[in-house]
XYZ file of C-alpha atoms in Angstrom:
674
model
C -0.018 0.022 0.033
C 1.298 3.415 -1.001
C 1.714 6.201 1.430
C 0.279 9.524 0.602
C 2.588 12.151 -0.483
C 2.642 15.390 1.636
C 2.080 18.887 0.049
C 0.203 17.762 -2.886
C -3.464 17.631 -3.724
C -3.848 14.225 -4.883
C -6.772 11.951 -5.024
C -6.562 8.186 -5.533
C -3.427 6.120 -5.060
C -3.608 2.377 -5.740
C -0.809 -0.056 -5.922
C -1.247 -3.848 -6.305
C 0.534 -6.618 -7.770
C -0.880 -9.125 -10.170
C -0.689 -12.063 -7.875
C -2.497 -10.147 -5.345
C -5.131 -9.122 -7.690
C -5.786 -12.747 -8.853
C -6.800 -13.637 -5.192
C -9.479 -10.984 -5.164
C -11.218 -11.680 -8.500
C -14.980 -11.108 -8.362
C -16.943 -14.319 -8.499
C -19.844 -12.606 -10.163
C -20.820 -13.752 -13.559
C -21.419 -10.241 -14.765
C -18.495 -8.111 -15.642
C -18.425 -4.469 -16.346
C -19.576 -2.940 -19.605
C -17.995 -5.071 -22.707
C -15.168 -6.525 -20.809
C -13.857 -9.922 -21.833
C -14.594 -12.572 -19.641
C -10.856 -13.090 -19.167
C -10.371 -9.831 -17.481
C -10.138 -10.105 -13.683
C -11.774 -7.167 -12.095
C -12.963 -5.803 -8.678
C -14.582 -2.833 -7.315
C -13.060 -0.491 -4.580
C -16.106 1.103 -2.683
C -15.433 4.158 -0.272
C -16.060 3.977 3.461
C -15.467 6.764 6.054
C -12.693 5.588 8.323
C -12.736 5.365 12.242
C -10.877 7.740 14.355
C -8.346 4.939 15.212
C -7.540 4.306 11.442
C -7.199 8.062 10.773
C -4.721 8.298 13.433
C -2.655 5.494 11.953
C -2.841 7.014 8.405
C -1.785 10.401 9.873
C 1.297 8.669 11.819
C 2.428 7.122 8.566
C 2.656 10.573 6.962
C 4.346 11.990 10.071
C 6.837 9.077 9.968
C 8.119 9.740 6.327
C 11.328 11.051 6.233
C 12.549 13.912 4.091
C 14.211 11.315 1.476
C 10.756 9.734 0.757
C 11.262 6.471 2.461
C 8.623 5.284 4.968
C 9.201 4.597 8.779
C 9.146 1.343 10.370
C 5.656 1.892 11.682
C 4.591 2.676 8.066
C 6.096 -0.376 6.673
C 4.345 -2.386 9.351
C 1.094 -0.732 8.366
C 1.943 -1.518 4.549
C 2.553 -5.170 5.487
C -0.852 -5.399 7.241
C -2.560 -3.810 4.367
C -0.908 -6.390 2.015
C -2.008 -9.181 4.186
C -5.581 -7.801 4.169
C -5.611 -7.696 0.411
C -4.318 -11.274 0.336
C -7.136 -12.312 2.652
C -9.750 -11.102 -0.035
C -9.913 -7.344 0.299
C -8.774 -4.345 -1.356
C -7.160 -1.233 -0.210
C -7.373 2.153 -1.401
C -6.058 5.441 -0.001
C -7.852 8.939 -0.727
C -5.802 12.068 0.201
C -6.766 15.471 -0.416
C -4.653 18.400 0.696
C -3.191 21.665 -0.283
C -1.209 21.891 -3.447
C 0.662 24.997 -2.380
C 2.505 23.357 0.417
C 0.351 25.007 3.334
C 0.452 22.835 6.570
C -2.765 21.556 8.119
C -3.931 20.925 11.480
C -3.897 17.465 12.569
C -7.657 17.453 13.008
C -8.228 18.922 9.576
C -5.712 16.751 8.048
C -7.350 13.683 9.601
C -10.699 14.633 8.308
C -9.231 14.828 4.716
C -7.898 11.241 4.699
C -10.059 8.533 3.683
C -9.269 4.853 4.082
C -11.612 2.213 2.823
C -11.782 -1.601 2.468
C -13.910 -4.328 0.547
C -14.079 -7.809 1.114
C -16.620 -8.652 -1.575
C -17.109 -7.842 -5.284
C -19.717 -5.891 -7.067
C -23.184 -7.415 -7.198
C -23.735 -6.161 -10.767
C -26.833 -8.186 -12.293
C -27.464 -6.175 -15.436
C -26.162 -7.258 -18.862
C -26.005 -3.827 -20.042
C -24.572 -1.757 -17.225
C -21.499 -2.121 -15.093
C -23.279 -0.303 -12.248
C -26.209 -1.649 -10.185
C -29.039 0.891 -9.452
C -31.300 -1.406 -7.369
C -30.642 0.492 -4.116
C -31.099 3.995 -5.492
C -34.258 6.053 -5.526
C -35.656 7.408 -8.654
C -34.972 10.917 -7.936
C -31.396 10.108 -6.947
C -30.766 8.411 -10.269
C -32.323 11.419 -12.156
C -30.301 13.801 -10.107
C -26.964 11.722 -10.870
C -27.655 11.452 -14.612
C -28.952 15.233 -15.098
C -25.975 17.118 -16.259
C -27.870 20.462 -16.533
C -26.348 22.139 -13.471
C -22.995 21.203 -14.643
C -23.448 22.704 -18.027
C -23.512 26.099 -16.771
C -20.394 25.690 -14.627
C -16.866 26.492 -15.960
C -14.761 23.426 -16.220
C -11.720 25.511 -15.597
C -13.008 26.364 -12.175
C -10.903 25.142 -9.132
C -14.130 23.910 -7.623
C -15.313 21.996 -10.778
C -13.660 18.569 -9.826
C -14.247 16.761 -6.513
C -13.304 13.521 -4.771
C -14.063 10.224 -6.813
C -16.601 8.972 -4.206
C -19.935 9.649 -5.964
C -22.063 7.069 -7.469
C -22.502 7.342 -11.264
C -25.725 6.679 -13.131
C -25.771 4.776 -16.519
C -28.956 4.215 -18.224
C -29.726 0.963 -19.652
C -29.237 0.537 -23.426
C -32.543 -1.074 -24.806
C -32.631 -0.047 -28.528
C -32.913 -2.611 -31.252
C -29.611 -3.051 -33.067
C -28.159 -5.269 -35.636
C -28.687 -5.598 -39.528
C -31.982 -4.316 -40.964
C -33.155 -5.942 -44.185
C -35.719 -8.324 -45.409
C -33.561 -10.763 -47.535
C -34.279 -14.472 -47.072
C -32.101 -17.538 -46.754
C -31.757 -17.854 -50.520
C -29.939 -14.299 -50.680
C -26.586 -14.250 -52.315
C -23.452 -11.818 -52.058
C -24.764 -9.593 -54.704
C -27.967 -9.162 -52.983
C -26.378 -7.935 -49.657
C -24.101 -5.647 -51.822
C -27.061 -4.218 -53.495
C -28.472 -3.100 -50.063
C -25.472 -0.701 -49.645
C -24.575 0.033 -53.291
C -27.909 0.096 -55.098
C -28.355 -0.449 -58.824
C -29.373 3.167 -59.222
C -25.890 4.116 -58.550
C -24.623 1.956 -61.404
C -27.214 3.701 -63.640
C -26.093 7.124 -62.685
C -22.257 6.165 -63.439
C -23.259 4.973 -66.765
C -25.217 8.324 -67.516
C -22.480 10.511 -66.382
C -19.615 8.621 -67.952
C -21.416 8.953 -71.292
C -22.127 12.527 -70.783
C -18.406 13.132 -69.663
C -16.993 11.296 -72.838
C -18.810 13.551 -75.212
C -17.946 16.473 -72.945
C -14.257 15.822 -73.437
C -14.497 15.115 -77.178
C -16.178 18.457 -77.620
C -13.645 20.417 -75.635
C -10.942 18.862 -77.434
C -12.504 19.050 -80.857
C -11.406 15.627 -81.630
C -13.434 12.429 -81.575
C -12.195 9.411 -79.709
C -12.191 6.452 -82.394
C -11.919 4.008 -79.524
C -14.895 5.049 -77.451
C -18.429 4.042 -77.671
C -21.115 4.544 -75.081
C -21.360 2.126 -72.169
C -24.349 0.557 -70.455
C -25.084 -0.843 -66.971
C -23.865 -4.529 -67.668
C -20.594 -3.143 -68.774
C -20.032 -0.798 -65.933
C -20.929 -3.763 -63.476
C -18.417 -6.134 -64.939
C -15.938 -2.983 -64.992
C -16.368 -2.849 -61.152
C -16.171 -6.681 -60.878
C -12.898 -6.635 -62.578
C -11.540 -3.828 -60.166
C -12.668 -6.145 -57.136
C -10.714 -9.066 -58.728
C -7.653 -6.894 -59.037
C -7.380 -6.439 -55.362
C -7.388 -10.315 -55.031
C -4.918 -11.082 -57.831
C -2.615 -8.112 -57.585
C -0.192 -7.289 -60.451
C 2.158 -4.431 -60.597
C 0.678 -3.045 -63.949
C -2.881 -2.972 -65.207
C -1.888 -4.171 -68.670
C -0.481 -7.487 -67.371
C -3.866 -8.803 -66.833
C -4.256 -8.876 -70.547
C -0.643 -10.295 -71.285
C -0.216 -12.940 -73.851
C 2.175 -14.874 -71.421
C 0.262 -17.849 -69.935
C 1.753 -17.270 -66.512
C 0.817 -13.670 -66.237
C -2.242 -13.037 -68.256
C -5.791 -13.661 -66.960
C -8.173 -15.549 -69.230
C -11.076 -14.118 -67.348
C -10.235 -10.688 -67.949
C -9.619 -11.075 -71.674
C -12.955 -12.793 -72.015
C -14.608 -10.087 -70.312
C -13.353 -7.030 -72.142
C -10.301 -5.898 -73.919
C -7.515 -3.892 -72.375
C -8.386 -0.865 -74.528
C -11.815 -0.796 -73.426
C -11.015 -1.150 -69.648
C -8.550 1.635 -70.290
C -11.256 3.836 -71.871
C -13.813 3.206 -69.136
C -11.136 4.083 -66.617
C -10.370 7.267 -68.513
C -13.976 8.635 -68.863
C -15.420 7.040 -65.740
C -17.435 9.751 -63.994
C -19.925 10.549 -61.022
C -21.110 14.076 -61.568
C -22.118 16.443 -64.346
C -18.759 18.292 -64.836
C -20.539 21.025 -67.076
C -22.552 22.175 -64.079
C -19.648 21.945 -61.535
C -19.249 25.406 -59.624
C -15.761 26.701 -59.206
C -13.998 27.706 -56.035
C -15.451 31.052 -54.668
C -19.044 30.794 -56.388
C -22.167 30.253 -54.522
C -22.802 26.501 -53.976
C -19.337 25.556 -54.306
C -18.576 21.915 -52.881
C -15.118 20.476 -52.329
C -16.685 17.014 -52.779
C -18.748 17.898 -55.802
C -17.294 15.013 -57.875
C -18.417 12.559 -55.583
C -21.385 14.164 -53.957
C -24.049 11.796 -55.722
C -22.103 8.917 -54.326
C -22.001 10.086 -50.893
C -25.695 11.191 -50.831
C -26.622 7.451 -51.430
C -24.029 5.348 -49.586
C -24.180 7.440 -46.261
C -27.854 6.740 -46.148
C -27.640 3.149 -46.983
C -24.912 2.426 -44.632
C -26.779 4.047 -41.951
C -30.095 2.231 -42.388
C -28.798 -1.158 -43.195
C -27.374 -1.788 -39.777
C -28.779 -0.219 -36.649
C -25.767 0.675 -34.192
C -25.113 -1.446 -31.071
C -24.286 0.041 -27.659
C -20.555 0.289 -27.994
C -19.217 2.448 -30.894
C -15.743 3.491 -32.030
C -14.626 6.983 -33.407
C -11.389 7.117 -35.057
C -9.667 8.221 -38.211
C -8.186 6.153 -41.301
C -5.861 7.352 -43.879
C -6.172 6.672 -47.627
C -2.908 6.392 -49.618
C -2.877 8.946 -52.424
C -0.638 9.900 -55.196
C -2.632 12.646 -56.916
C -3.143 16.284 -55.906
C -5.954 17.319 -53.442
C -5.620 20.341 -51.115
C -6.829 18.601 -47.995
C -4.204 15.821 -48.374
C -2.195 15.744 -44.947
C 1.447 15.078 -44.518
C 2.321 13.233 -41.224
C 5.846 12.430 -40.830
C 5.555 10.498 -37.622
C 2.979 8.133 -38.945
C 3.551 4.998 -41.086
C 1.603 6.580 -43.922
C 3.032 9.946 -44.229
C 0.862 11.275 -47.057
C -2.745 10.559 -47.514
C -6.473 11.528 -47.184
C -8.081 11.684 -43.806
C -11.449 9.956 -43.172
C -13.108 9.941 -39.680
C -15.364 6.810 -39.096
C -17.929 5.600 -36.760
C -17.859 1.772 -36.598
C -19.205 -0.789 -34.347
C -16.747 -1.979 -31.692
C -17.618 -5.590 -32.089
C -18.113 -6.273 -35.834
C -16.168 -3.455 -37.299
C -19.302 -2.334 -39.424
C -18.758 1.284 -40.607
C -22.003 3.355 -39.773
C -20.589 6.657 -41.154
C -17.594 8.164 -42.649
C -16.675 11.927 -42.656
C -14.075 13.139 -45.167
C -11.641 15.741 -44.199
C -11.719 18.731 -46.720
C -9.548 21.197 -44.987
C -10.073 24.071 -42.458
C -13.524 25.379 -41.969
C -14.285 28.830 -43.198
C -14.485 31.810 -40.943
C -18.557 31.900 -41.104
C -18.621 28.369 -39.676
C -19.025 27.741 -35.937
C -16.159 28.286 -33.829
C -16.217 24.918 -32.137
C -13.119 22.727 -32.249
C -12.697 20.405 -35.179
C -12.772 17.308 -32.945
C -16.176 18.386 -31.582
C -17.793 19.040 -34.902
C -16.568 15.738 -36.271
C -17.987 13.638 -33.215
C -21.396 15.565 -33.258
C -21.807 15.033 -37.024
C -20.904 11.277 -36.707
C -23.392 10.686 -33.862
C -26.264 12.544 -35.245
C -29.508 10.598 -34.786
C -28.234 8.671 -31.722
C -29.272 11.273 -29.012
C -31.074 9.874 -25.937
C -30.253 6.158 -26.890
C -27.422 5.578 -24.324
C -24.799 4.518 -26.610
C -21.159 4.216 -25.424
C -18.625 6.007 -27.568
C -14.873 5.286 -27.473
C -12.847 7.862 -29.193
C -9.156 8.731 -29.862
C -7.405 11.436 -27.806
C -7.763 13.890 -30.817
C -11.506 14.265 -29.857
C -11.636 13.609 -26.094
C -12.319 16.885 -24.050
C -14.139 17.950 -21.060
C -16.799 20.218 -22.854
C -17.381 17.427 -25.503
C -17.982 14.749 -22.805
C -20.235 17.137 -21.024
C -22.320 17.912 -24.230
C -22.468 14.186 -25.118
C -23.691 13.395 -21.636
C -26.515 15.960 -21.798
C -27.544 14.172 -25.242
C -27.794 10.827 -23.428
C -24.545 9.615 -24.900
C -21.788 8.292 -22.807
C -18.060 8.430 -23.835
C -14.459 7.394 -23.029
C -11.068 7.975 -24.359
C -7.489 9.144 -23.629
C -6.844 13.036 -23.733
C -4.128 15.491 -23.451
C -3.655 16.714 -19.946
C -2.964 20.295 -21.169
C -6.584 20.507 -22.608
C -9.098 22.929 -21.234
C -10.944 21.442 -18.173
C -8.625 18.711 -17.395
C -8.027 18.635 -13.577
C -4.908 20.589 -12.677
C -4.091 18.196 -9.833
C -3.944 15.116 -12.223
C -1.242 16.863 -14.532
C 2.504 15.627 -14.490
C 3.641 18.484 -12.524
C 1.484 17.777 -9.623
C 1.275 13.944 -9.794
C 4.965 13.393 -9.997
C 6.477 10.096 -11.139
C 3.977 7.123 -10.948
C 4.840 3.566 -10.521
C 3.275 0.968 -12.816
C -0.330 0.429 -11.869
C -0.790 3.382 -9.813
C -3.489 5.882 -10.710
C -5.290 8.987 -9.593
C -8.918 10.038 -10.242
C -11.146 13.059 -9.995
C -14.764 13.094 -10.410
C -17.784 15.405 -11.395
C -20.889 13.559 -11.480
C -20.479 11.009 -14.208
C -17.357 12.678 -15.497
C -14.362 10.877 -14.156
C -10.740 12.038 -15.023
C -7.965 9.339 -14.543
C -4.276 9.362 -14.927
C -2.283 6.251 -14.462
C 0.983 4.616 -15.602
C 1.051 1.532 -17.762
C 3.795 1.312 -20.225
C 3.666 5.051 -20.039
C 1.562 7.857 -18.270
C -1.921 7.856 -19.687
C -4.737 10.668 -19.072
C -8.167 9.606 -19.742
C -11.704 11.086 -19.472
C -15.006 8.950 -19.106
C -18.714 9.293 -18.471
C -19.521 5.471 -18.403
C -16.932 4.179 -15.719
C -17.316 4.133 -11.958
C -14.195 5.188 -9.991
C -12.277 2.778 -7.927
C -12.818 -0.219 -10.322
C -9.635 -1.829 -11.436
C -8.900 -4.922 -13.597
C -6.195 -7.132 -15.061
C -6.298 -8.190 -18.725
C -4.546 -11.611 -19.493
C -1.712 -11.751 -21.936
C 0.533 -14.479 -23.413
C 4.261 -14.231 -22.482
C 7.130 -16.395 -23.385
C 9.152 -18.147 -20.744
C 12.663 -16.802 -19.786
C 15.464 -18.167 -21.961
C 17.877 -18.510 -19.258
C 15.884 -20.951 -17.493
C 15.165 -18.913 -14.473
C 11.685 -19.385 -12.794
C 8.998 -17.174 -13.877
C 7.160 -14.663 -11.830
C 4.084 -15.368 -9.562
C 1.955 -13.561 -12.145
C 2.298 -16.282 -14.808
C 1.263 -19.739 -14.604
C 2.717 -22.808 -16.280
C 1.035 -22.370 -19.640
C 2.402 -19.016 -20.134
C -0.686 -17.128 -19.319
C 0.191 -13.855 -17.443
C -1.771 -10.888 -15.789
C -0.429 -7.691 -16.719
C -0.487 -4.376 -14.618
C -3.858 -3.553 -12.909
C -5.538 -0.987 -14.928
C -8.613 1.293 -13.859
C -11.891 0.622 -15.525
C -11.862 3.452 -18.087
C -8.633 2.118 -19.515
C -9.895 -1.386 -19.560
C -13.229 -0.249 -21.403
C -11.199 1.667 -23.825
C -8.829 -1.311 -24.556
C -11.710 -3.662 -25.061
C -13.823 -1.385 -27.325
C -11.545 0.856 -29.037
C -11.057 -1.390 -31.976
C -14.037 -0.930 -34.244
C -12.131 1.272 -36.870
C -9.149 -1.033 -36.744
C -11.272 -4.130 -37.355
C -12.829 -2.181 -40.433
C -9.413 -1.092 -41.668
C -8.152 -4.657 -41.501
C -10.961 -5.968 -43.489
C -10.672 -3.210 -46.003
C -6.726 -3.048 -46.412
C -6.567 -7.044 -47.104
C -7.977 -6.414 -50.576
C -7.797 -3.044 -52.233
C -10.142 -2.104 -55.112
C -9.198 0.013 -58.087
C -5.726 1.198 -59.262
C -3.806 4.196 -58.398
C -4.207 7.225 -60.533
C -3.868 10.972 -60.394
C -7.423 11.857 -59.823
C -8.217 12.487 -56.153
C -11.918 11.627 -56.255
C -11.054 8.141 -57.805
C -9.570 7.180 -54.381
C -12.729 7.967 -52.485
C -14.807 6.106 -54.992
C -12.939 2.901 -54.654
C -12.846 3.619 -50.803
C -16.575 3.666 -50.520
C -16.889 0.750 -52.941
C -14.469 -1.156 -50.672
C -16.476 -0.082 -47.579
C -19.629 -1.395 -48.962
C -18.206 -4.723 -49.662
C -16.791 -4.852 -46.033
C -20.166 -3.803 -44.680
C -22.153 -6.201 -46.867
C -19.873 -8.967 -45.586
C -20.585 -8.098 -42.028
C -24.130 -8.063 -42.610
C -24.148 -11.468 -44.333
C -22.172 -12.987 -41.579
C -24.330 -11.416 -38.795
C -27.645 -12.242 -40.447
C -26.671 -15.891 -41.399
C -24.791 -16.476 -38.108
C -21.702 -17.509 -39.936
C -23.402 -19.856 -42.406
C -22.219 -19.449 -45.895
C -24.821 -18.599 -48.723
C -26.443 -21.444 -50.713
C -24.044 -23.054 -53.261
C -20.907 -22.657 -51.437
C -19.045 -26.013 -50.944
C -15.980 -24.769 -49.046
C -15.276 -25.343 -45.283
C -15.306 -21.588 -44.219
C -16.881 -18.574 -46.083
C -14.224 -15.968 -45.566
C -14.011 -12.397 -47.073
C -12.081 -13.566 -49.899
C -14.711 -15.905 -51.082
C -17.271 -13.043 -50.619
C -15.287 -10.752 -52.814
C -14.801 -13.400 -55.603
C -18.295 -14.439 -55.519
C -19.501 -10.801 -55.765
C -17.170 -10.019 -58.624
C -18.323 -13.231 -60.564
C -22.007 -12.049 -60.065
C -21.259 -8.454 -61.120
C -19.678 -9.705 -64.228
C -22.150 -12.301 -64.979
C -22.196 -13.554 -68.431
C -20.949 -10.212 -70.014
C -18.272 -10.654 -72.830
C -17.214 -7.512 -74.369
C -14.914 -9.431 -76.918
C -13.311 -7.845 -80.077
C -16.118 -9.163 -82.216
C -18.558 -7.124 -80.060
C -16.350 -4.111 -80.485
C -16.583 -4.373 -84.212
C -20.247 -4.858 -84.132
C -20.699 -1.752 -81.825
C -19.336 0.450 -84.795
C -22.757 0.165 -86.381
C -25.010 0.547 -83.331
C -25.668 4.322 -84.107
C -26.825 4.334 -87.539
C -29.696 6.356 -87.142
C -27.635 9.362 -86.097
C -23.952 8.901 -86.279
C -22.997 12.260 -86.200
C -24.424 12.659 -82.683
C -21.882 10.201 -81.625
C -18.945 11.645 -83.113
C -19.094 9.784 -86.635
C -18.316 12.033 -89.598
C -16.582 11.962 -92.929
C -13.078 13.497 -92.554
C -9.573 13.219 -93.824
C -7.812 10.058 -92.603
C -4.442 10.069 -93.958
C -2.239 11.568 -96.754
C -1.912 8.295 -98.292
C -5.170 6.604 -99.853
C -6.607 3.360 -98.629
C -9.241 1.104 -99.760
C -12.819 2.000 -99.129
C -14.182 -0.618 -96.654
C -17.652 -0.101 -98.081
C -16.646 -0.881 -101.688
C -14.645 -3.704 -100.477
C -17.602 -5.255 -98.879
C -19.291 -5.211 -102.196
C -16.302 -6.667 -104.219
C -15.242 -3.318 -105.622
C -11.849 -1.454 -105.312
C -11.717 1.970 -104.735
C -9.377 4.056 -102.604
C -9.940 7.129 -100.452
C -7.982 9.599 -98.172
C -11.362 10.180 -96.119
C -12.973 7.955 -93.747
C -14.595 7.702 -90.348
C -12.258 8.041 -87.312
C -14.605 6.648 -84.805
C -14.830 3.357 -86.914
C -11.283 3.725 -87.973
C -12.109 2.891 -91.810
C -11.660 4.706 -95.133
C -14.743 5.518 -97.079
C -15.439 7.160 -100.415
C -16.770 10.718 -100.269
C -20.089 9.641 -102.066
C -22.735 7.473 -100.432
C -20.355 5.068 -98.799
C -20.263 6.780 -95.632
C -24.069 6.565 -94.900
C -24.265 3.159 -96.439
C -21.530 1.693 -94.320
C -23.051 3.070 -91.059
C -26.443 1.425 -91.923
């Protein structure tokens, strides 16, 4: 048991070892919110000490020397405390004093020292909450949960934070959650993908791609002889090939159509030619470029090029899966080689240059409910709230009053944001920077000093709990869903020592060890701050699309890939892990899902060379509308194709560049196009 340090305004000091904790594990079947069953935890309640115990604690403080070592009496007291822990209890010391070094009277100092013990574990009985409210009156629960009084208080006030001895109130999460669709047992991968990426998006891509091809030809004043309008079947096959490229990865796109039998892919060659794939990639478009507003005009949108995609996909992702109780908010980065002003350069990160996307994902499955693209600094007329606060409030829009639990990165976690979320009926937890506004001054590094591993301090303001602890390094944390005084130990696997020496008491013969005790906020964060990482792992395994210089293409393939991951999660959750009908493998993995989806998108489409030749005569009624016109082809005359088909021999320097044939200036042009 650690001794209190004089002259500092500190709150909770807890020091225990892993072997000691293992003897005080709670026997209850219920564990705190979303904690793994392997986590050993116990609760430390507070109790007002007797006068004799207060005198003993005060004597310990008086017996401490200037060099920081405890006296003999203090050592004996520590030994008694350790034996008490081993006997099934937990000890905690709460010390409050003056941070300016002013000496207190003995009576006042005794009243400020609290020493409490516990010999039993929490009697939690709810599956949804880590706190039991069976012994609280309704008015008391309402007063604890209501944060209206705190909203008017300044979080920087010295009186804002208090002792961590208050009971927190966590409302039960009872909303319906999980996949929301009407598909039956005979539904296949394409049906689940259609929930998130409907056919209307493919139709829109076809319309805008054909318009953009004509727009480019009009601007350049030249027709493209290798282009003809596309359709829905071809665009679906084009997307299917891009999905397969993420599974069968080659360094260059043309290698899929190589003549080498060891490199070329017969399925790609059968679906469409390399030139046709190149032309679809060149003219692929999602918006009407002729009506795009320029920067500075009214209605300017930095994401105009992908706005039709965002309007559809954001709604389908939100409606297809109702959020569960625990959600994760974090950012992901997209590798980019093109030019885009919001591109961020982050030297310390593994991905130094890329596009930033903030995501709201399910902590258990990794399903992405919402994604917000970073488009640069806000304009002056926007609200003055911080970037992190605006991102979080936009991601959780529509979840107010449902008592979800949010776990977020240190970039977002601030005292004002957690207060606002709590007023909206949302709980939150995450690490923070101790220099930020509202964080307790007494928990900062200058006042806490050097912590030992497993030691932590806490302050409380209603449901809002601030924690500082040392694990591998010092961590500061804010939470509104964690009761103070609860610690736990997460198990981990460690290898035995190579020198043959005996292992520590905290490791059994199988190599399973229990690490440093952590307070409940950090345990919850460790268990639930993995939603975005799960989504990134599924998405990064198989990329969709090829690198290019157009920034919006990265977002297009990012959302296509995200819809594939979400569709796979919905299928897995809806069918309980059972594969779709017709699958004969042992386990239906994401790779099988992607291959099956690509095959169903391609279908029986075959854009072979013969079909391309036949496409030259599709627009006989109005060839001029599609760029077919009689013009000079070369300086050297060639045989007229129409005359050759009739068995005649005539040569001409004129012809049709779209069809890439020479034709006579007479009636051969119109006759050939019929």
